[in-house]
mmCIF file of C-alpha atoms and ligand atoms in Angstrom:
data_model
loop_
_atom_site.group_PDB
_atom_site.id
_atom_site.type_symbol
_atom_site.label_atom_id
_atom_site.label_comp_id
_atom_site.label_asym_id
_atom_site.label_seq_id
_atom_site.Cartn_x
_atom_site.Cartn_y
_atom_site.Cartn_z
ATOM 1 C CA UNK A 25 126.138 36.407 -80.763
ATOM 2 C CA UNK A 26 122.713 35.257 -82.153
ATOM 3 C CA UNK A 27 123.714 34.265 -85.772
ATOM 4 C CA UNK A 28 124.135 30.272 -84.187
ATOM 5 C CA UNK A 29 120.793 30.571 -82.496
ATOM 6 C CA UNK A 30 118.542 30.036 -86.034
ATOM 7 C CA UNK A 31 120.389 26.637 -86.625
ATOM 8 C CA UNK A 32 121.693 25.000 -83.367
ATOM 9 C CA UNK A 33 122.600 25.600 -79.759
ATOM 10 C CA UNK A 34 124.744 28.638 -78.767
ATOM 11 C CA UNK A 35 128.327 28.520 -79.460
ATOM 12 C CA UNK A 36 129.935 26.287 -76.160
ATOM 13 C CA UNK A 37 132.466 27.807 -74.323
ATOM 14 C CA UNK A 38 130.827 31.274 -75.080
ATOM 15 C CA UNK A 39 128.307 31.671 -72.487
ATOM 16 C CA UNK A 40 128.240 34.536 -70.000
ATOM 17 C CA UNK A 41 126.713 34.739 -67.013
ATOM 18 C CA UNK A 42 129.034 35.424 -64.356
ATOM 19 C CA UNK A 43 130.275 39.238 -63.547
ATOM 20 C CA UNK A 44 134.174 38.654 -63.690
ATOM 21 C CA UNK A 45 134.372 41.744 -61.461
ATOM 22 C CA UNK A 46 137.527 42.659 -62.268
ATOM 23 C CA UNK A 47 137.857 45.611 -59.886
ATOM 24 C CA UNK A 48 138.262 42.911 -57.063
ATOM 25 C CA UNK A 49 141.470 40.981 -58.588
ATOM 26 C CA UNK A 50 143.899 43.580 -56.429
ATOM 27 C CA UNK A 51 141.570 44.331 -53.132
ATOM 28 C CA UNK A 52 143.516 41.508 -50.805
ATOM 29 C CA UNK A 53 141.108 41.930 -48.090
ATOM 30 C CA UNK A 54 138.230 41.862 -50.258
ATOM 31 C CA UNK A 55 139.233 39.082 -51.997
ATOM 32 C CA UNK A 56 139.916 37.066 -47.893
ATOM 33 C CA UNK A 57 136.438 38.000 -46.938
ATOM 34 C CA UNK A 58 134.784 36.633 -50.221
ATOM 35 C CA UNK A 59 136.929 33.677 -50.354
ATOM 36 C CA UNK A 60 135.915 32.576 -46.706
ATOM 37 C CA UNK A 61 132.198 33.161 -47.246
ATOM 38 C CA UNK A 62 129.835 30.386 -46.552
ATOM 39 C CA UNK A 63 127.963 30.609 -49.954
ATOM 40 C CA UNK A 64 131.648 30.832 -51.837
ATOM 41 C CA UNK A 65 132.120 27.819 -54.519
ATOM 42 C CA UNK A 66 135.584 26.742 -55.307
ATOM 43 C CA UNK A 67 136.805 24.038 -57.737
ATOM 44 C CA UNK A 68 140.100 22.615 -58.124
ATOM 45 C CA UNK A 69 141.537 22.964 -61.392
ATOM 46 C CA UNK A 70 144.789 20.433 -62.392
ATOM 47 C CA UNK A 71 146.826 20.018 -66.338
ATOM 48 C CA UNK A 72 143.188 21.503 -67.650
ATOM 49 C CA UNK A 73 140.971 18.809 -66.107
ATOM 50 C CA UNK A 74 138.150 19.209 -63.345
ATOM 51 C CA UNK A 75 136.106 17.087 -61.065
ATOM 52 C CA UNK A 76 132.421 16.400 -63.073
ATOM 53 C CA UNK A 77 130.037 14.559 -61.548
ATOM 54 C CA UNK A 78 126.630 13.139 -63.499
ATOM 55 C CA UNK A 79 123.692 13.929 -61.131
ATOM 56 C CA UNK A 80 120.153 11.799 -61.379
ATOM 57 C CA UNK A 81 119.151 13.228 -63.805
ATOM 58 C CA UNK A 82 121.843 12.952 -66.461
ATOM 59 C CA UNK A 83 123.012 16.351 -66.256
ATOM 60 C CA UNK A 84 126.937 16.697 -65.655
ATOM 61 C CA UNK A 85 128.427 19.372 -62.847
ATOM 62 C CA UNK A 86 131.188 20.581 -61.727
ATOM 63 C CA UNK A 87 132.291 19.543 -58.415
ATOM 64 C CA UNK A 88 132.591 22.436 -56.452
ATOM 65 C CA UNK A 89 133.103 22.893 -52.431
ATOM 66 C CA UNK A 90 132.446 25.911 -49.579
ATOM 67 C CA UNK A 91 136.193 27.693 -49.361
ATOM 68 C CA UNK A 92 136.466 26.135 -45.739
ATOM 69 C CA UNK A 93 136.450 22.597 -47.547
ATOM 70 C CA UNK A 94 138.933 23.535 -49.875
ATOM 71 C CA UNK A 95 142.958 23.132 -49.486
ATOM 72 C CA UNK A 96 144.597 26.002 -48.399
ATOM 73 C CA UNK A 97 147.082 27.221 -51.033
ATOM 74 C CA UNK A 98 145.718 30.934 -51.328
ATOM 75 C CA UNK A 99 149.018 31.547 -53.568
ATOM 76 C CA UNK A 100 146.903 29.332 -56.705
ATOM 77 C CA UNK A 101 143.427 31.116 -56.264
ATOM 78 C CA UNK A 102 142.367 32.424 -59.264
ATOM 79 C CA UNK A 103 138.900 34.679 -58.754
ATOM 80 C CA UNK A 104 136.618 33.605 -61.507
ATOM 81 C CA UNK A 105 133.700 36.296 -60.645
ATOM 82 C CA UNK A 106 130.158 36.456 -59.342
ATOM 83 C CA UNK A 107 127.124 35.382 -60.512
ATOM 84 C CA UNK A 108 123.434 36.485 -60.233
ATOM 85 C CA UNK A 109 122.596 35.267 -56.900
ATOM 86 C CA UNK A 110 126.238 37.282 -55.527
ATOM 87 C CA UNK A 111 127.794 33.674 -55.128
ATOM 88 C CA UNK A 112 131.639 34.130 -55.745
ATOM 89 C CA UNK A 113 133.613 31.444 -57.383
ATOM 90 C CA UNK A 114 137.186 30.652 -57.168
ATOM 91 C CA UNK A 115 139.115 28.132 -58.787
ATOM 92 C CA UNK A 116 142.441 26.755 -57.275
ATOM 93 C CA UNK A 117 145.674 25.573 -58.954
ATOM 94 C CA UNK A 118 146.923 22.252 -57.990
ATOM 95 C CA UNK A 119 149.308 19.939 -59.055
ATOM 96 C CA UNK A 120 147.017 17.396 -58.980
ATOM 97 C CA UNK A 121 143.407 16.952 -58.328
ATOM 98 C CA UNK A 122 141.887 15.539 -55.211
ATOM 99 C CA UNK A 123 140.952 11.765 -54.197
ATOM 100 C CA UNK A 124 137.661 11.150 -55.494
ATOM 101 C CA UNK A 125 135.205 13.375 -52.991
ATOM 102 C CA UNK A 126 132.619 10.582 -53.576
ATOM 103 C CA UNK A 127 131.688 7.557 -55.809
ATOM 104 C CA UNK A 128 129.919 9.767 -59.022
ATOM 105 C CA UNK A 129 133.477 12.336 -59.663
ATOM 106 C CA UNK A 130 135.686 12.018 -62.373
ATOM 107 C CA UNK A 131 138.248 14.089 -64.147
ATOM 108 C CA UNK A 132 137.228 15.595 -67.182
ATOM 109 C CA UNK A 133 138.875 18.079 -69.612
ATOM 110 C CA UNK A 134 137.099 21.146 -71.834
ATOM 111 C CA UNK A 135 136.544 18.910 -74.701
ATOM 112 C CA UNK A 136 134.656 15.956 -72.882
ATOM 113 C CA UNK A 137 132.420 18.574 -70.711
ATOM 114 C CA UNK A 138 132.351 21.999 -72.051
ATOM 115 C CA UNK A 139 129.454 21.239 -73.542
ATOM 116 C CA UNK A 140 127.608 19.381 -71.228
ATOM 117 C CA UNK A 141 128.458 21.754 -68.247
ATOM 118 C CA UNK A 142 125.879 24.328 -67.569
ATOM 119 C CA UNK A 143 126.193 27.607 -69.462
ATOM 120 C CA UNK A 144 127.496 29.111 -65.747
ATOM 121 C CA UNK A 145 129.989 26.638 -65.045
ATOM 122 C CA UNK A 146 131.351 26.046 -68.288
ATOM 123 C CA UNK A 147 131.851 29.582 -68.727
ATOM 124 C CA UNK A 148 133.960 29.342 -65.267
ATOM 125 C CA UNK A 149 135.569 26.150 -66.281
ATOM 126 C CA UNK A 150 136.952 28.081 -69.464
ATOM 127 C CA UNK A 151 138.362 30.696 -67.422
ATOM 128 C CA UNK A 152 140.032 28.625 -64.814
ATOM 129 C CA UNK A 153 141.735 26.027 -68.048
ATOM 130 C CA UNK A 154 142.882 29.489 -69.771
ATOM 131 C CA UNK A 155 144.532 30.676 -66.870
ATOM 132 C CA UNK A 156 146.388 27.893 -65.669
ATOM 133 C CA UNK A 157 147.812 27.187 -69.015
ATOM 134 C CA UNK A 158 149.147 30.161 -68.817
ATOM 135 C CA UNK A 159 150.253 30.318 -65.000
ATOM 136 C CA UNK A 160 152.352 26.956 -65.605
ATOM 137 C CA UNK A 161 154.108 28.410 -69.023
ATOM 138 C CA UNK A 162 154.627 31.322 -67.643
ATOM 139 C CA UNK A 163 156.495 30.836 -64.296
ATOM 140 C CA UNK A 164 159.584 32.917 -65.408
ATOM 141 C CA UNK A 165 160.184 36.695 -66.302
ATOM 142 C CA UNK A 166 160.457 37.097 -70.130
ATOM 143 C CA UNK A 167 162.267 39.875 -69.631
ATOM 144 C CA UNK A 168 165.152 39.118 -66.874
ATOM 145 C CA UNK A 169 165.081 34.774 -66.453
ATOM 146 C CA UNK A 170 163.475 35.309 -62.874
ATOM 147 C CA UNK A 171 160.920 33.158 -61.735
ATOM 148 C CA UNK A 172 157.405 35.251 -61.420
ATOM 149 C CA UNK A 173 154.617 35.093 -58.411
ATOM 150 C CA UNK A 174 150.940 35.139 -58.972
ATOM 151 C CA UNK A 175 149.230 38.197 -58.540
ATOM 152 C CA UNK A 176 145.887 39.689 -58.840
ATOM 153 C CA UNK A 177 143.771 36.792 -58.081
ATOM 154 C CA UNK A 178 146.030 34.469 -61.184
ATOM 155 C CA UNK A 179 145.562 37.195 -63.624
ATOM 156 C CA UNK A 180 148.950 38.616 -63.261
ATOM 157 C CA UNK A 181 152.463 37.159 -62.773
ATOM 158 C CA UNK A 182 154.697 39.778 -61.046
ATOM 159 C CA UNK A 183 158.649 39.769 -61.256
ATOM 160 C CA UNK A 184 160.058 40.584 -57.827
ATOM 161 C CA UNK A 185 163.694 41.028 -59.615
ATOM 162 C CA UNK A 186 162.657 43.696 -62.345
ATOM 163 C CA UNK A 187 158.905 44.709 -61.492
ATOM 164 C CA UNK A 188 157.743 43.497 -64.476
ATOM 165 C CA UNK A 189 153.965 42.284 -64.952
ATOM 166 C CA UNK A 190 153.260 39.859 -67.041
ATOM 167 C CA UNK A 191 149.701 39.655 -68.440
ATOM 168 C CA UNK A 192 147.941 36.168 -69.865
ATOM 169 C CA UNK A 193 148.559 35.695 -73.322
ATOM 170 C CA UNK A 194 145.354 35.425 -75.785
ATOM 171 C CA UNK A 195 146.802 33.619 -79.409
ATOM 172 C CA UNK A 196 144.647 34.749 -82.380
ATOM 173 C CA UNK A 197 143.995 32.105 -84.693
ATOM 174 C CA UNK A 198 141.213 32.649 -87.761
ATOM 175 C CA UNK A 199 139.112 29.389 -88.837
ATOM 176 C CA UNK A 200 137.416 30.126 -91.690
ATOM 177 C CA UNK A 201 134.308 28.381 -94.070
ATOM 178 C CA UNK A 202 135.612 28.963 -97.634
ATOM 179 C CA UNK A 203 133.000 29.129 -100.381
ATOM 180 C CA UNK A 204 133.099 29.315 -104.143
ATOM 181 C CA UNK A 205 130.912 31.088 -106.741
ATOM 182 C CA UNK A 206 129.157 27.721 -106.586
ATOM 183 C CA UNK A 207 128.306 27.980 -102.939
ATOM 184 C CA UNK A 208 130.261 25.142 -102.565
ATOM 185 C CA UNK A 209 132.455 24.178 -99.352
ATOM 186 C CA UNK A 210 136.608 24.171 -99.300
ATOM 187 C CA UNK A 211 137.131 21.343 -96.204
ATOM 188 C CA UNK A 212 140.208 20.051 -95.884
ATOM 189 C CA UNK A 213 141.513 17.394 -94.089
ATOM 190 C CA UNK A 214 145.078 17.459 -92.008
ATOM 191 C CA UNK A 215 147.821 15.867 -92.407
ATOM 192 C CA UNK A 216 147.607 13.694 -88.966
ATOM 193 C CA UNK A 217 143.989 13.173 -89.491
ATOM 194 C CA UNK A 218 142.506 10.125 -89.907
ATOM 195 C CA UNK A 219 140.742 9.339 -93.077
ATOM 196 C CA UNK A 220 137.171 10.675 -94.108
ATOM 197 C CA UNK A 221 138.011 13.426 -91.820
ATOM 198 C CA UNK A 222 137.518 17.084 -92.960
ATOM 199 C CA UNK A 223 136.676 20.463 -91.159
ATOM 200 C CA UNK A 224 137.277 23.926 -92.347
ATOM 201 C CA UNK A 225 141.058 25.477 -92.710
ATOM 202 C CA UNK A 226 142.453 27.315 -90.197
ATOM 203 C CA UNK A 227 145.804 28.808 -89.009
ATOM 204 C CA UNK A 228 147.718 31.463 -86.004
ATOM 205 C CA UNK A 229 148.178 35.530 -86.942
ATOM 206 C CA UNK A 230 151.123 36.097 -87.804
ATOM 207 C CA UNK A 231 152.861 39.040 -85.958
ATOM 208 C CA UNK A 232 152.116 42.347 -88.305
ATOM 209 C CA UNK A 233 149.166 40.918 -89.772
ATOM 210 C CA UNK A 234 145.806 41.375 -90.179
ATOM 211 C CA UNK A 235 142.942 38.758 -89.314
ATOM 212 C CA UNK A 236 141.983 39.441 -93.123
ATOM 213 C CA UNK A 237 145.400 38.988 -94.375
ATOM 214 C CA UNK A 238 145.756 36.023 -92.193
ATOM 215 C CA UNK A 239 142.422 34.479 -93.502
ATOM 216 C CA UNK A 240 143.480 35.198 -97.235
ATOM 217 C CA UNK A 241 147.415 34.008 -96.475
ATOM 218 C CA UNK A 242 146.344 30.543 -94.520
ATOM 219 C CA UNK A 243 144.457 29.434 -97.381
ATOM 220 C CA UNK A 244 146.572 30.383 -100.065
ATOM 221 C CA UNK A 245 149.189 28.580 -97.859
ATOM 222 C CA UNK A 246 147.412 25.178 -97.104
ATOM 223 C CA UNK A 247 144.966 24.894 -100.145
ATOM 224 C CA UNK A 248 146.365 27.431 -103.104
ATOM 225 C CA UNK A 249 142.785 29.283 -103.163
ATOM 226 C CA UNK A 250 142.736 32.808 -103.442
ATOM 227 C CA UNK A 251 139.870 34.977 -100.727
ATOM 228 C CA UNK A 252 138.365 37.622 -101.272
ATOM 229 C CA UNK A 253 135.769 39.130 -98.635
ATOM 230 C CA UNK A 254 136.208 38.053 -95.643
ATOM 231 C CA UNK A 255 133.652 38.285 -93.617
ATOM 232 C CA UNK A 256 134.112 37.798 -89.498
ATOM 233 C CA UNK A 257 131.007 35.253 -87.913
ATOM 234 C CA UNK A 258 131.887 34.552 -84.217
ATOM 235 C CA UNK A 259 134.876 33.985 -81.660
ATOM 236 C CA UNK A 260 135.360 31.166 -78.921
ATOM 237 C CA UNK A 261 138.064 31.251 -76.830
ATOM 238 C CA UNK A 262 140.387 27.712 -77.250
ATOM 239 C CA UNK A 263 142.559 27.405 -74.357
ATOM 240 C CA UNK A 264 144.353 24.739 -75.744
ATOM 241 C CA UNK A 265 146.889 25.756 -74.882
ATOM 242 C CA UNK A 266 146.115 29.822 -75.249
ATOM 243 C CA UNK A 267 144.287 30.304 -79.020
ATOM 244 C CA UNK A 268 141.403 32.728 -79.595
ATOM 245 C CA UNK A 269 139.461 30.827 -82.382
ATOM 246 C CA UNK A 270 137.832 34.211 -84.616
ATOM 247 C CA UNK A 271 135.418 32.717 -87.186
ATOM 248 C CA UNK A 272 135.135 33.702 -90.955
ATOM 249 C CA UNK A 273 133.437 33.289 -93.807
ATOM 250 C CA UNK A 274 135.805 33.505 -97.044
ATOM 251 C CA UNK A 275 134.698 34.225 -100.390
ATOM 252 C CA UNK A 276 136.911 32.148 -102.779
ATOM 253 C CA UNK A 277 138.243 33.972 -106.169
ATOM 254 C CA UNK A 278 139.513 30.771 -107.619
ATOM 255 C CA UNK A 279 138.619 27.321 -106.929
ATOM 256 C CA UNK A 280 141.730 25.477 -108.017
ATOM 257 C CA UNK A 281 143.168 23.248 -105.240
ATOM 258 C CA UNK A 282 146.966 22.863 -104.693
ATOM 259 C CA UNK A 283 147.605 21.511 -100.721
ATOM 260 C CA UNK A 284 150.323 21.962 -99.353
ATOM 261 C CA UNK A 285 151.039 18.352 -98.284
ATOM 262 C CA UNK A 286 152.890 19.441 -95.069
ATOM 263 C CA UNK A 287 149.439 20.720 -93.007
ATOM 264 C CA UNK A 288 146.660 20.073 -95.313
ATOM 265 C CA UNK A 289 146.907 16.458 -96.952
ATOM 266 C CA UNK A 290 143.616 17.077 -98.821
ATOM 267 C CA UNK A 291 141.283 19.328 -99.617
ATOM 268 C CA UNK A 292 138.205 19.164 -101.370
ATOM 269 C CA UNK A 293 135.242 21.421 -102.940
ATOM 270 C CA UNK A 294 131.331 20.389 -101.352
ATOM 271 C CA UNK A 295 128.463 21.335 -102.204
ATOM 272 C CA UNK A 296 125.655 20.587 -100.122
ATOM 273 C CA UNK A 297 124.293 17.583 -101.917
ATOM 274 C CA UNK A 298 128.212 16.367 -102.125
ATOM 275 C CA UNK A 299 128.687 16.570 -98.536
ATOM 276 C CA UNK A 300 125.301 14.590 -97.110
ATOM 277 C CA UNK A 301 125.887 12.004 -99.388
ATOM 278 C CA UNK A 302 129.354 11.720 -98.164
ATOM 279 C CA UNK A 303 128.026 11.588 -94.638
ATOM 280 C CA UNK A 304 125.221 8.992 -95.879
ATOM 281 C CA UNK A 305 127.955 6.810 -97.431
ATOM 282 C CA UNK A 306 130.607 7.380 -94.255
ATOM 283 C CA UNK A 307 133.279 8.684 -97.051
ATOM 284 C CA UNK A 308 133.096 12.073 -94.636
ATOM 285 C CA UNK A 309 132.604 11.680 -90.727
ATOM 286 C CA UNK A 310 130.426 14.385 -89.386
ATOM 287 C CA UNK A 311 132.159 16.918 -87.091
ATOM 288 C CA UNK A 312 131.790 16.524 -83.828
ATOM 289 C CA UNK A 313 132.940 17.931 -80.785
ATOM 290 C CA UNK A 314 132.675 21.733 -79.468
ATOM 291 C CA UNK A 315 134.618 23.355 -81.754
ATOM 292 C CA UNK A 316 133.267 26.561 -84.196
ATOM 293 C CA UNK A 317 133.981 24.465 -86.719
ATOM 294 C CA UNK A 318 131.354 22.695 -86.586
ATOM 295 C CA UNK A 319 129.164 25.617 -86.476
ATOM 296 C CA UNK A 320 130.859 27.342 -89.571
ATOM 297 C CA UNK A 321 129.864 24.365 -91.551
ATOM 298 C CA UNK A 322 126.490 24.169 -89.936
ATOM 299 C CA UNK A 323 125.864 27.687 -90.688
ATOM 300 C CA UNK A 324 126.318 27.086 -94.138
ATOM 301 C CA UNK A 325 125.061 23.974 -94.989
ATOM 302 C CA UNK A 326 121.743 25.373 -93.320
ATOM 303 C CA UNK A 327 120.504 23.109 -90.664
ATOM 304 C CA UNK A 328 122.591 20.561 -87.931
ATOM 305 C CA UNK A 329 125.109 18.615 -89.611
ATOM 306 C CA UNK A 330 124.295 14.656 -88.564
ATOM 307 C CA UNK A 331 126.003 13.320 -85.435
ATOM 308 C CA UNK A 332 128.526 10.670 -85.772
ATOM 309 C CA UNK A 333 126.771 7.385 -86.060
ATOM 310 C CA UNK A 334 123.694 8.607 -86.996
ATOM 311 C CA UNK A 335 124.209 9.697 -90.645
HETATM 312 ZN ZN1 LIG Z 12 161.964 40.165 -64.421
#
């Protein structure tokens, strides 16, 4: 995806760089040989957090060890890939992370560090957060009660009662950038958020729906605005616990707001003018964080929004 790259950064959490090598995920003795390799990495990965550490220069890592330092629990390996250089990386499931390994580690979740990590070890980190959501929600058969084992380095659960495999689950949710005729901005701001907050609307597919008639139906829903074209922008995965974030543009066809008062608590029409002065005055906080949201309303207010603080 290059559409972020005239604007801003690259989208976090979207970086590649590592060859999942999915061809590996069943070869046991494969997967033993790579996993006690001296140039292996391995991270521990605990209720979505990771060891970080902030090096000399400023940069934050991710704390990662040879295999041989690494507790042995080869039932909560997940195999992440392989990267470049042919270094493998592992992650391992834990109930809780180790002692501090030294003075500079912390814990830190997606949202503090997935976008200071390194493209490489964010991308990792992602993978690792996605699949032990769904490892711990998913420790019983869906279709018999049983409970489930890990298989294919965490990227199956298999039921030893009925044989059934059980695949991680991916939510689709659409977050979309409405505009007017006016070229003006439908942000909204939720019901549990604070005030001066607003971001783009968003909402889950419904089962038998379209990402188009999901776009159209969430805002109609929250805001009372009827879409038109949709038009798709970029995805990021959102493994909070399990969402797929797919980005839109929406063309509005009416520009009369009616919230619904039960997500959306207020929602309001920008234009570009509108919505710096609102950041000059504080009325609007910037968005912040990692999220596409951000980007969707970068994108079309046409250079980087200001950071909180500094509007
Ligand atoms: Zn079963």
């Amino acid at each position: 995806m290059t559409r972020f790259d005239a604007t801003s950064q690259p989208l976090a959490l979207t970086f590649e760089g590592v060859d999942r090598a999915a061809h590996h995920r069943m070869d046991e003795a494969w997967l033993a040989a790579a996993w006690s390799h001296p140039s292996t990495r391995v991270f521990v990965v605990s209720g979505g957090q990771v060891l970080v550490e902030d090096g000399p220069d400023g940069r934050t890592s991710l704390v990662m060890t040879p295999a041989f330092d690494a507790p042995e629990t080869e039932t909560h390996r997940y195999f992440l890939g392989i990267d470049p250089d042919g270094v493998r990386y592992f992650a391992l499931q834990k109930d809780t992370l180790p002692g501090r390994m030294d003075e500079e580690a912390r814990p830190a979740g997606l949202r503090e560090v997935g976008g200071l990590l390194s493209p490489l070890e964010a991308g990792l980190m992602v993978h690792a957060v996605a699949l032990e959501n769904w490892q711990r929600m998913h420790r019983f058969c869906s279709r018999c009660g049983e409970r489930t084992v890990i298989a294919a380095a965490g990227h199956i659960r298999r039921c030893p009662a009925c044989g059934a495999e059980h695949y991680p689950r991916t939510d689709p949710a659409v977050i979309m950038l409405v505009t007017d005729d006016k070229d003006r901005a439908l942000l909204g701001r939720q019901v549990h958020w604070p005030e001066g907050r607003f971001s783009t609307l968003a909402g889950f597919v419904e089962p038998g729906e379209s990402i188009e008639q999901s776009v159209r139906r969430e805002v109609l829903e929250e805001a009372g605005v009827v879409i038109g074209d949709v038009e798709y922008v970029a995805s990021q995965p959102w493994p909070f616990p399990s969402s797929l974030m797919l980005g839109f543009n929406a063309q509005a066809t009416s520009s009369e707001i009616t919230v619904d008062g039960e997500e959306i608590h207020e929602a309001r029409w920008f234009s570009r003018d509108d919505l710096r002065a609102a950041f000059e005055s504080g009325e609007v906080l910037p968005p912040f964080g990692i999220s596409i949201a951000a980007r969707l309303i970068e994108l079309w207010y046409g250079k980087p929004l200001p950071r909180p603080g500094t509007a």
